[in-house]
Amino acid sequence: MNFTRKDILDMESLSVEEIEFILNTAESLKEISTRSIKKVPTLRGKTIVLFFYEPSTRTRTSFEVAAKRLSADTVSLSGSTSSMVKGETLFDTAKNLEAMNPDVIVIRHNASGVPHMLAKLVQSSIINAGDGMHAHPTQALLDLMTVKEKKGRLDGLRISIIGDIAHSRVARSNIVGFTKMGSEVILTGPPTMIPKGIERMGAKVTFDPDEAISNADVIMVLRIQKERQETFLFPSEREYARLYGLDRDSLSRAKDDVLIMHPGPLNRGVEISPEVADGPHSVILEQVANGVALRMALLYLVCNRVKE
Ligand code: CP
């Protein structure tokens, strides 16, 4: 297919065909990271700005590694080191970055909708690296890639997402991504962390974690996002771990070939026990490795898109 998309903003706007094309491109680029010289000249002369207004380990680093493996130049900017601390608006920051003519701006921001706003404002491609509680499309794409690699398909699978659904952009993007690709998505967690009406996105809700665990082909565990909670939504971390944490005992009720996923960062002993996070069902570090290939694919595709 001809890839024509300038920006990667959310999973809603990507078609099934585009998602399949992105995943196939990522699979073909993955081998580069296994070479002794992990670099190809594909994006030589391209400039990628990494503008992270919120903390990140995996997304920021993997975008930088991805860009460098394709020989692009990268420039990093954070909220605290930009002139936004002196009162410059996001609009002016974006227009000034645009004046330096980067090919791609990868942005993470705590406000939902910022990448969409920038995409209308600037000529550079915008890639959403996570906006507020709204969307994290590159995480959802690398999760789809990991499940497809491990299970050989996406359609007909049952994906259970456990935890703080209310505050999770990863959950929202994965609900859209997995249902679009033919999987069934089941959500579970404390009732205070499951937004009313979330079923309208195409997922099912159960308040019985054992039901979600025992029927799943994939269990995706989410961190409690304390930084986005305005009030206490559960009595204590100990209580949460006992009722909703995935440990050896709760995992014993899962299918033998279940995959355990987590977008990171982990709170070991809260939503997931160390023996499950590091156990044989876990593909958590494979998600991280696939994040590099997936982001190489996105940078390659938006930089080489067919302009309509
Ligand atoms: N999964 C994820 O977005 O991790 P970071 O916050 O470390 O980028």
mmCIF file of C-alpha atoms and ligand atoms in Angstrom:
data_model
loop_
_atom_site.group_PDB
_atom_site.id
_atom_site.type_symbol
_atom_site.label_atom_id
_atom_site.label_comp_id
_atom_site.label_asym_id
_atom_site.label_seq_id
_atom_site.Cartn_x
_atom_site.Cartn_y
_atom_site.Cartn_z
ATOM 1 C CA MET A 1 0.000 0.000 0.000
ATOM 2 C CA ASN A 2 0.992 3.661 -0.327
ATOM 3 C CA PHE A 3 1.449 5.109 3.173
ATOM 4 C CA THR A 4 0.156 8.691 3.017
ATOM 5 C CA ARG A 5 -0.338 9.577 6.691
ATOM 6 C CA LYS A 6 1.571 12.673 7.902
ATOM 7 C CA ASP A 7 0.842 12.243 11.629
ATOM 8 C CA ILE A 8 0.350 9.330 14.039
ATOM 9 C CA LEU A 9 -2.106 10.716 16.581
ATOM 10 C CA ASP A 10 -4.358 7.899 17.805
ATOM 11 C CA MET A 11 -5.557 4.392 16.985
ATOM 12 C CA GLU A 12 -9.005 5.588 15.912
ATOM 13 C CA SER A 13 -7.612 7.301 12.813
ATOM 14 C CA LEU A 14 -5.546 4.299 11.602
ATOM 15 C CA SER A 15 -7.253 1.799 9.300
ATOM 16 C CA VAL A 16 -6.824 -1.981 9.673
ATOM 17 C CA GLU A 17 -4.781 -1.921 6.459
ATOM 18 C CA GLU A 18 -2.487 0.829 7.815
ATOM 19 C CA ILE A 19 -2.016 -1.018 11.125
ATOM 20 C CA GLU A 20 -1.093 -4.229 9.290
ATOM 21 C CA PHE A 21 1.327 -2.294 7.065
ATOM 22 C CA ILE A 22 2.976 -0.648 10.111
ATOM 23 C CA LEU A 23 3.325 -4.013 11.907
ATOM 24 C CA ASN A 24 4.794 -5.694 8.803
ATOM 25 C CA THR A 25 7.242 -2.809 8.300
ATOM 26 C CA ALA A 26 8.301 -3.060 11.971
ATOM 27 C CA GLU A 27 8.875 -6.822 11.592
ATOM 28 C CA SER A 28 11.088 -6.235 8.561
ATOM 29 C CA LEU A 29 13.145 -3.566 10.394
ATOM 30 C CA LYS A 30 13.535 -5.582 13.618
ATOM 31 C CA GLU A 31 16.495 -7.538 12.273
ATOM 32 C CA ILE A 32 18.626 -4.346 12.096
ATOM 33 C CA SER A 33 18.781 -4.270 15.915
ATOM 34 C CA THR A 34 20.367 -7.756 15.969
ATOM 35 C CA ARG A 35 23.320 -6.786 13.722
ATOM 36 C CA SER A 36 26.765 -6.005 15.138
ATOM 37 C CA ILE A 37 26.542 -2.613 13.389
ATOM 38 C CA LYS A 38 22.995 -1.540 14.195
ATOM 39 C CA LYS A 39 22.650 1.291 11.715
ATOM 40 C CA VAL A 40 21.299 1.816 8.210
ATOM 41 C CA PRO A 41 21.388 5.072 6.218
ATOM 42 C CA THR A 42 17.635 5.130 5.499
ATOM 43 C CA LEU A 43 16.832 8.433 7.264
ATOM 44 C CA ARG A 44 20.207 10.172 6.835
ATOM 45 C CA GLY A 45 19.652 13.923 6.742
ATOM 46 C CA LYS A 46 16.286 13.771 8.550
ATOM 47 C CA THR A 47 15.799 15.595 11.860
ATOM 48 C CA ILE A 48 13.613 14.229 14.635
ATOM 49 C CA VAL A 49 12.674 16.419 17.648
ATOM 50 C CA LEU A 50 11.827 14.479 20.826
ATOM 51 C CA PHE A 51 9.710 16.846 22.927
ATOM 52 C CA PHE A 52 8.784 15.144 26.199
ATOM 53 C CA TYR A 53 6.783 17.321 28.548
ATOM 54 C CA GLU A 54 6.208 14.332 30.898
ATOM 55 C CA PRO A 55 8.736 11.779 32.216
ATOM 56 C CA SER A 56 9.485 8.720 30.086
ATOM 57 C CA THR A 57 12.042 5.929 30.030
ATOM 58 C CA ARG A 58 10.856 3.472 27.367
ATOM 59 C CA THR A 59 9.103 5.709 24.827
ATOM 60 C CA ARG A 60 11.688 8.508 24.713
ATOM 61 C CA THR A 61 14.692 6.177 24.658
ATOM 62 C CA SER A 62 13.214 3.833 22.079
ATOM 63 C CA PHE A 63 12.319 6.719 19.747
ATOM 64 C CA GLU A 64 15.890 8.016 20.063
ATOM 65 C CA VAL A 65 17.393 4.555 19.485
ATOM 66 C CA ALA A 66 15.003 4.013 16.553
ATOM 67 C CA ALA A 67 15.943 7.341 14.926
ATOM 68 C CA LYS A 68 19.680 6.729 15.393
ATOM 69 C CA ARG A 69 19.456 3.189 13.971
ATOM 70 C CA LEU A 70 17.992 4.781 10.827
ATOM 71 C CA SER A 71 20.767 7.471 10.849
ATOM 72 C CA ALA A 72 18.413 10.399 11.570
ATOM 73 C CA ASP A 73 19.595 13.300 13.745
ATOM 74 C CA THR A 74 17.750 13.708 17.031
ATOM 75 C CA VAL A 75 17.205 16.728 19.263
ATOM 76 C CA SER A 76 15.737 16.270 22.749
ATOM 77 C CA LEU A 77 13.686 18.838 24.605
ATOM 78 C CA SER A 78 11.863 18.449 27.910
ATOM 79 C CA GLY A 79 9.263 20.677 29.539
ATOM 80 C CA SER A 80 11.669 21.688 32.298
ATOM 81 C CA THR A 81 14.561 22.519 29.941
ATOM 82 C CA SER A 82 12.481 24.419 27.386
ATOM 83 C CA SER A 83 11.561 28.105 27.578
ATOM 84 C CA MET A 84 8.033 27.039 28.521
ATOM 85 C CA VAL A 85 9.262 27.385 32.139
ATOM 86 C CA LYS A 86 9.732 31.111 31.344
ATOM 87 C CA GLY A 87 6.126 31.382 30.197
ATOM 88 C CA GLU A 88 6.418 30.653 26.465
ATOM 89 C CA THR A 89 3.222 29.073 25.191
ATOM 90 C CA LEU A 90 3.017 25.681 23.541
ATOM 91 C CA PHE A 91 1.867 27.464 20.358
ATOM 92 C CA ASP A 92 5.016 29.644 20.265
ATOM 93 C CA THR A 93 7.233 26.705 21.222
ATOM 94 C CA ALA A 94 5.792 24.677 18.349
ATOM 95 C CA LYS A 95 6.139 27.519 15.799
ATOM 96 C CA ASN A 96 9.774 28.068 16.859
ATOM 97 C CA LEU A 97 10.566 24.366 16.558
ATOM 98 C CA GLU A 98 8.850 24.387 13.152
ATOM 99 C CA ALA A 99 11.099 27.275 12.034
ATOM 100 C CA MET A 100 14.085 24.904 12.368
ATOM 101 C CA ASN A 101 12.386 22.602 9.828
ATOM 102 C CA PRO A 102 12.433 19.233 11.606
ATOM 103 C CA ASP A 103 10.917 16.321 9.709
ATOM 104 C CA VAL A 104 9.189 14.783 12.721
ATOM 105 C CA ILE A 105 8.204 16.065 16.175
ATOM 106 C CA VAL A 106 7.549 13.277 18.683
ATOM 107 C CA ILE A 107 5.556 14.759 21.566
ATOM 108 C CA ARG A 108 4.433 13.573 24.992
ATOM 109 C CA HIS A 109 2.261 15.981 26.976
ATOM 110 C CA ASN A 110 0.091 15.787 30.078
ATOM 111 C CA ALA A 111 -2.819 17.505 28.311
ATOM 112 C CA SER A 112 -5.052 15.398 26.081
ATOM 113 C CA GLY A 113 -5.271 16.707 22.519
ATOM 114 C CA VAL A 114 -1.919 18.544 22.331
ATOM 115 C CA PRO A 115 -0.509 16.342 19.501
ATOM 116 C CA HIS A 116 -3.725 16.850 17.497
ATOM 117 C CA MET A 117 -3.445 20.625 17.948
ATOM 118 C CA LEU A 118 0.220 20.637 16.859
ATOM 119 C CA ALA A 119 -0.540 18.478 13.821
ATOM 120 C CA LYS A 120 -2.837 21.222 12.496
ATOM 121 C CA LEU A 121 -0.285 23.920 13.300
ATOM 122 C CA VAL A 122 2.969 22.640 11.802
ATOM 123 C CA GLN A 123 4.213 21.081 8.564
ATOM 124 C CA SER A 124 6.412 18.523 10.371
ATOM 125 C CA SER A 125 4.967 15.079 11.057
ATOM 126 C CA ILE A 126 3.641 14.769 14.606
ATOM 127 C CA ILE A 127 3.843 11.460 16.473
ATOM 128 C CA ASN A 128 1.862 11.208 19.698
ATOM 129 C CA ALA A 129 4.062 9.651 22.408
ATOM 130 C CA GLY A 130 1.231 9.869 24.967
ATOM 131 C CA ASP A 131 -1.207 12.725 25.641
ATOM 132 C CA GLY A 132 -2.810 12.923 29.073
ATOM 133 C CA MET A 133 -5.327 10.142 29.633
ATOM 134 C CA HIS A 134 -6.264 10.122 25.942
ATOM 135 C CA ALA A 135 -4.007 8.069 23.695
ATOM 136 C CA HIS A 136 -0.673 6.273 23.410
ATOM 137 C CA PRO A 137 -0.851 4.863 19.873
ATOM 138 C CA THR A 138 2.796 3.778 19.564
ATOM 139 C CA GLN A 139 2.417 1.683 22.751
ATOM 140 C CA ALA A 140 -0.747 0.050 21.368
ATOM 141 C CA LEU A 141 1.001 -0.692 18.064
ATOM 142 C CA LEU A 142 3.984 -2.326 19.777
ATOM 143 C CA ASP A 143 1.561 -4.325 21.940
ATOM 144 C CA LEU A 144 -0.280 -5.524 18.811
ATOM 145 C CA MET A 145 3.067 -6.424 17.244
ATOM 146 C CA THR A 146 4.119 -8.441 20.315
ATOM 147 C CA VAL A 147 0.841 -10.378 20.538
ATOM 148 C CA LYS A 148 0.810 -11.072 16.789
ATOM 149 C CA GLU A 149 4.390 -12.367 16.952
ATOM 150 C CA LYS A 150 3.640 -14.641 19.899
ATOM 151 C CA LYS A 151 0.153 -15.880 18.945
ATOM 152 C CA GLY A 152 0.448 -15.699 15.151
ATOM 153 C CA ARG A 153 -2.816 -13.743 14.878
ATOM 154 C CA LEU A 154 -4.883 -11.028 16.528
ATOM 155 C CA ASP A 155 -8.408 -11.960 15.510
ATOM 156 C CA GLY A 156 -10.393 -14.138 17.892
ATOM 157 C CA LEU A 157 -8.072 -13.555 20.869
ATOM 158 C CA ARG A 158 -9.320 -12.515 24.306
ATOM 159 C CA ILE A 159 -7.288 -9.656 25.814
ATOM 160 C CA SER A 160 -7.924 -8.881 29.501
ATOM 161 C CA ILE A 161 -6.750 -5.506 30.762
ATOM 162 C CA ILE A 162 -6.510 -5.271 34.570
ATOM 163 C CA GLY A 163 -6.077 -2.133 36.647
ATOM 164 C CA ASP A 164 -6.446 1.618 36.456
ATOM 165 C CA ILE A 165 -8.424 1.851 33.231
ATOM 166 C CA ALA A 166 -9.787 5.306 34.081
ATOM 167 C CA HIS A 167 -6.435 7.082 33.920
ATOM 168 C CA SER A 168 -4.797 4.950 31.234
ATOM 169 C CA ARG A 169 -4.110 6.209 27.721
ATOM 170 C CA VAL A 170 -2.534 2.777 27.086
ATOM 171 C CA ALA A 171 -5.862 1.084 27.892
ATOM 172 C CA ARG A 172 -7.813 3.413 25.592
ATOM 173 C CA SER A 173 -5.443 2.947 22.648
ATOM 174 C CA ASN A 174 -5.308 -0.809 23.193
ATOM 175 C CA ILE A 175 -9.106 -1.138 23.395
ATOM 176 C CA VAL A 176 -9.369 0.588 20.013
ATOM 177 C CA GLY A 177 -6.386 -1.241 18.481
ATOM 178 C CA PHE A 178 -7.231 -4.779 19.580
ATOM 179 C CA THR A 179 -10.971 -4.534 18.829
ATOM 180 C CA LYS A 180 -10.168 -3.065 15.400
ATOM 181 C CA MET A 181 -7.968 -6.109 14.688
ATOM 182 C CA GLY A 182 -10.694 -8.582 15.735
ATOM 183 C CA SER A 183 -9.746 -9.347 19.359
ATOM 184 C CA GLU A 184 -12.182 -9.222 22.263
ATOM 185 C CA VAL A 185 -11.133 -6.850 25.077
ATOM 186 C CA ILE A 186 -12.249 -7.451 28.690
ATOM 187 C CA LEU A 187 -11.616 -4.786 31.336
ATOM 188 C CA THR A 188 -11.409 -5.380 35.072
ATOM 189 C CA GLY A 189 -10.251 -3.468 38.129
ATOM 190 C CA PRO A 190 -11.690 -1.577 41.093
ATOM 191 C CA PRO A 191 -15.097 -0.084 40.167
ATOM 192 C CA THR A 192 -13.638 3.366 40.967
ATOM 193 C CA MET A 193 -11.076 2.857 38.190
ATOM 194 C CA ILE A 194 -13.451 1.680 35.443
ATOM 195 C CA PRO A 195 -15.115 4.697 33.801
ATOM 196 C CA LYS A 196 -18.867 4.472 33.277
ATOM 197 C CA GLY A 197 -19.709 3.948 29.604
ATOM 198 C CA ILE A 198 -16.268 2.575 28.626
ATOM 199 C CA GLU A 199 -18.136 -0.324 26.950
ATOM 200 C CA ARG A 200 -19.039 2.142 24.196
ATOM 201 C CA MET A 201 -15.415 1.821 23.030
ATOM 202 C CA GLY A 202 -16.133 -1.849 22.237
ATOM 203 C CA ALA A 203 -14.765 -3.518 25.396
ATOM 204 C CA LYS A 204 -16.592 -5.672 27.954
ATOM 205 C CA VAL A 205 -16.357 -5.008 31.698
ATOM 206 C CA THR A 206 -16.264 -7.527 34.530
ATOM 207 C CA PHE A 207 -15.709 -6.778 38.201
ATOM 208 C CA ASP A 208 -14.561 -10.353 38.791
ATOM 209 C CA PRO A 209 -10.780 -10.463 38.172
ATOM 210 C CA ASP A 210 -10.782 -14.286 38.165
ATOM 211 C CA GLU A 211 -13.203 -14.295 35.226
ATOM 212 C CA ALA A 212 -10.936 -11.920 33.297
ATOM 213 C CA ILE A 213 -7.847 -13.991 34.138
ATOM 214 C CA SER A 214 -9.177 -17.497 33.481
ATOM 215 C CA ASN A 215 -10.544 -16.768 29.986
ATOM 216 C CA ALA A 216 -7.678 -14.644 28.671
ATOM 217 C CA ASP A 217 -5.169 -15.346 25.915
ATOM 218 C CA VAL A 218 -3.344 -12.184 26.979
ATOM 219 C CA ILE A 219 -3.395 -10.428 30.357
ATOM 220 C CA MET A 220 -2.273 -6.803 30.244
ATOM 221 C CA VAL A 221 -1.577 -5.379 33.698
ATOM 222 C CA LEU A 222 -1.669 -1.615 34.238
ATOM 223 C CA ARG A 223 0.045 0.573 36.821
ATOM 224 C CA ILE A 224 -2.046 2.676 39.182
ATOM 225 C CA GLN A 225 -1.487 6.200 37.850
ATOM 226 C CA LYS A 226 -1.286 8.085 41.138
ATOM 227 C CA GLU A 227 -0.042 11.178 39.324
ATOM 228 C CA ARG A 228 -3.415 11.477 37.540
ATOM 229 C CA GLN A 229 -5.688 10.631 40.512
ATOM 230 C CA GLU A 230 -7.283 13.483 42.396
ATOM 231 C CA THR A 231 -8.648 11.344 45.263
ATOM 232 C CA PHE A 232 -7.804 7.950 46.762
ATOM 233 C CA LEU A 233 -9.604 5.369 44.626
ATOM 234 C CA PHE A 234 -8.752 2.312 46.771
ATOM 235 C CA PRO A 235 -8.021 1.843 50.494
ATOM 236 C CA SER A 236 -4.319 0.861 50.314
ATOM 237 C CA GLU A 237 -1.732 -0.638 47.970
ATOM 238 C CA ARG A 238 -1.799 -3.806 50.085
ATOM 239 C CA GLU A 239 -5.545 -4.089 49.588
ATOM 240 C CA TYR A 240 -5.166 -3.440 45.848
ATOM 241 C CA ALA A 241 -2.458 -6.109 45.517
ATOM 242 C CA ARG A 242 -4.618 -8.650 47.362
ATOM 243 C CA LEU A 243 -7.737 -8.050 45.237
ATOM 244 C CA TYR A 244 -6.362 -7.083 41.807
ATOM 245 C CA GLY A 245 -2.624 -7.808 41.809
ATOM 246 C CA LEU A 246 -1.471 -10.552 39.436
ATOM 247 C CA ASP A 247 0.579 -13.084 41.428
ATOM 248 C CA ARG A 248 1.452 -16.766 41.221
ATOM 249 C CA ASP A 249 -1.840 -17.756 42.843
ATOM 250 C CA SER A 250 -4.124 -15.759 40.520
ATOM 251 C CA LEU A 251 -2.027 -16.744 37.495
ATOM 252 C CA SER A 252 -2.561 -20.440 38.336
ATOM 253 C CA ARG A 253 -6.170 -19.959 37.142
ATOM 254 C CA ALA A 254 -5.056 -18.668 33.697
ATOM 255 C CA LYS A 255 -4.609 -20.619 30.448
ATOM 256 C CA ASP A 256 -1.299 -22.509 30.132
ATOM 257 C CA ASP A 257 -0.209 -20.392 27.153
ATOM 258 C CA VAL A 258 -1.343 -16.996 28.477
ATOM 259 C CA LEU A 259 0.884 -13.974 27.732
ATOM 260 C CA ILE A 260 1.543 -11.442 30.497
ATOM 261 C CA MET A 261 2.088 -7.863 29.317
ATOM 262 C CA HIS A 262 2.696 -4.544 31.069
ATOM 263 C CA PRO A 263 3.495 -1.225 29.378
ATOM 264 C CA GLY A 264 5.807 -0.183 32.257
ATOM 265 C CA PRO A 265 6.838 1.275 34.555
ATOM 266 C CA LEU A 266 6.083 -1.625 36.934
ATOM 267 C CA ASN A 267 5.125 -1.263 40.563
ATOM 268 C CA ARG A 268 6.376 -4.674 41.648
ATOM 269 C CA GLY A 269 4.334 -6.147 44.476
ATOM 270 C CA VAL A 270 1.342 -3.900 43.739
ATOM 271 C CA GLU A 271 -0.289 -4.656 40.368
ATOM 272 C CA ILE A 272 2.122 -7.494 39.522
ATOM 273 C CA SER A 273 4.331 -9.742 41.640
ATOM 274 C CA PRO A 274 8.025 -10.093 40.749
ATOM 275 C CA GLU A 275 7.707 -13.825 39.988
ATOM 276 C CA VAL A 276 4.966 -13.103 37.423
ATOM 277 C CA ALA A 277 6.745 -10.066 35.924
ATOM 278 C CA ASP A 278 9.929 -12.124 35.481
ATOM 279 C CA GLY A 279 8.211 -15.476 34.889
ATOM 280 C CA PRO A 280 7.882 -17.654 31.780
ATOM 281 C CA HIS A 281 4.588 -16.108 30.604
ATOM 282 C CA SER A 282 5.919 -12.547 30.708
ATOM 283 C CA VAL A 283 6.698 -10.764 27.418
ATOM 284 C CA ILE A 284 7.272 -7.396 29.097
ATOM 285 C CA LEU A 285 10.840 -6.945 27.864
ATOM 286 C CA GLU A 286 9.884 -8.210 24.403
ATOM 287 C CA GLN A 287 7.348 -5.358 24.322
ATOM 288 C CA VAL A 288 10.221 -2.954 24.981
ATOM 289 C CA ALA A 289 12.406 -4.527 22.265
ATOM 290 C CA ASN A 290 9.526 -4.374 19.777
ATOM 291 C CA GLY A 291 9.056 -0.709 20.721
ATOM 292 C CA VAL A 292 12.324 0.119 18.931
ATOM 293 C CA ALA A 293 11.349 -1.706 15.711
ATOM 294 C CA LEU A 294 7.832 -0.288 15.773
ATOM 295 C CA ARG A 295 9.089 3.276 16.216
ATOM 296 C CA MET A 296 11.693 2.748 13.467
ATOM 297 C CA ALA A 297 8.779 1.754 11.225
ATOM 298 C CA LEU A 298 6.717 4.835 12.108
ATOM 299 C CA LEU A 299 9.629 7.245 11.598
ATOM 300 C CA TYR A 300 10.470 5.567 8.289
ATOM 301 C CA LEU A 301 6.859 5.605 7.069
ATOM 302 C CA VAL A 302 5.983 9.208 7.930
ATOM 303 C CA CYS A 303 9.302 10.476 6.514
ATOM 304 C CA ASN A 304 8.792 8.534 3.257
ATOM 305 C CA ARG A 305 5.039 8.954 2.944
ATOM 306 C CA VAL A 306 3.459 9.435 -0.445
ATOM 307 C CA LYS A 307 2.264 13.048 -0.469
ATOM 308 C CA GLU A 308 -1.297 13.340 -1.739
HETATM 309 N N1 CP B 1 5.097 2.576 28.351
HETATM 310 C C1 CP B 1 5.534 3.833 28.505
HETATM 311 O O1 CP B 1 4.968 4.786 27.966
HETATM 312 O O2 CP B 1 6.659 3.943 29.298
HETATM 313 P P1 CP B 1 7.419 5.311 29.567
HETATM 314 O O3 CP B 1 6.503 6.194 30.378
HETATM 315 O O4 CP B 1 8.677 4.931 30.327
HETATM 316 O O5 CP B 1 7.726 5.940 28.238
#
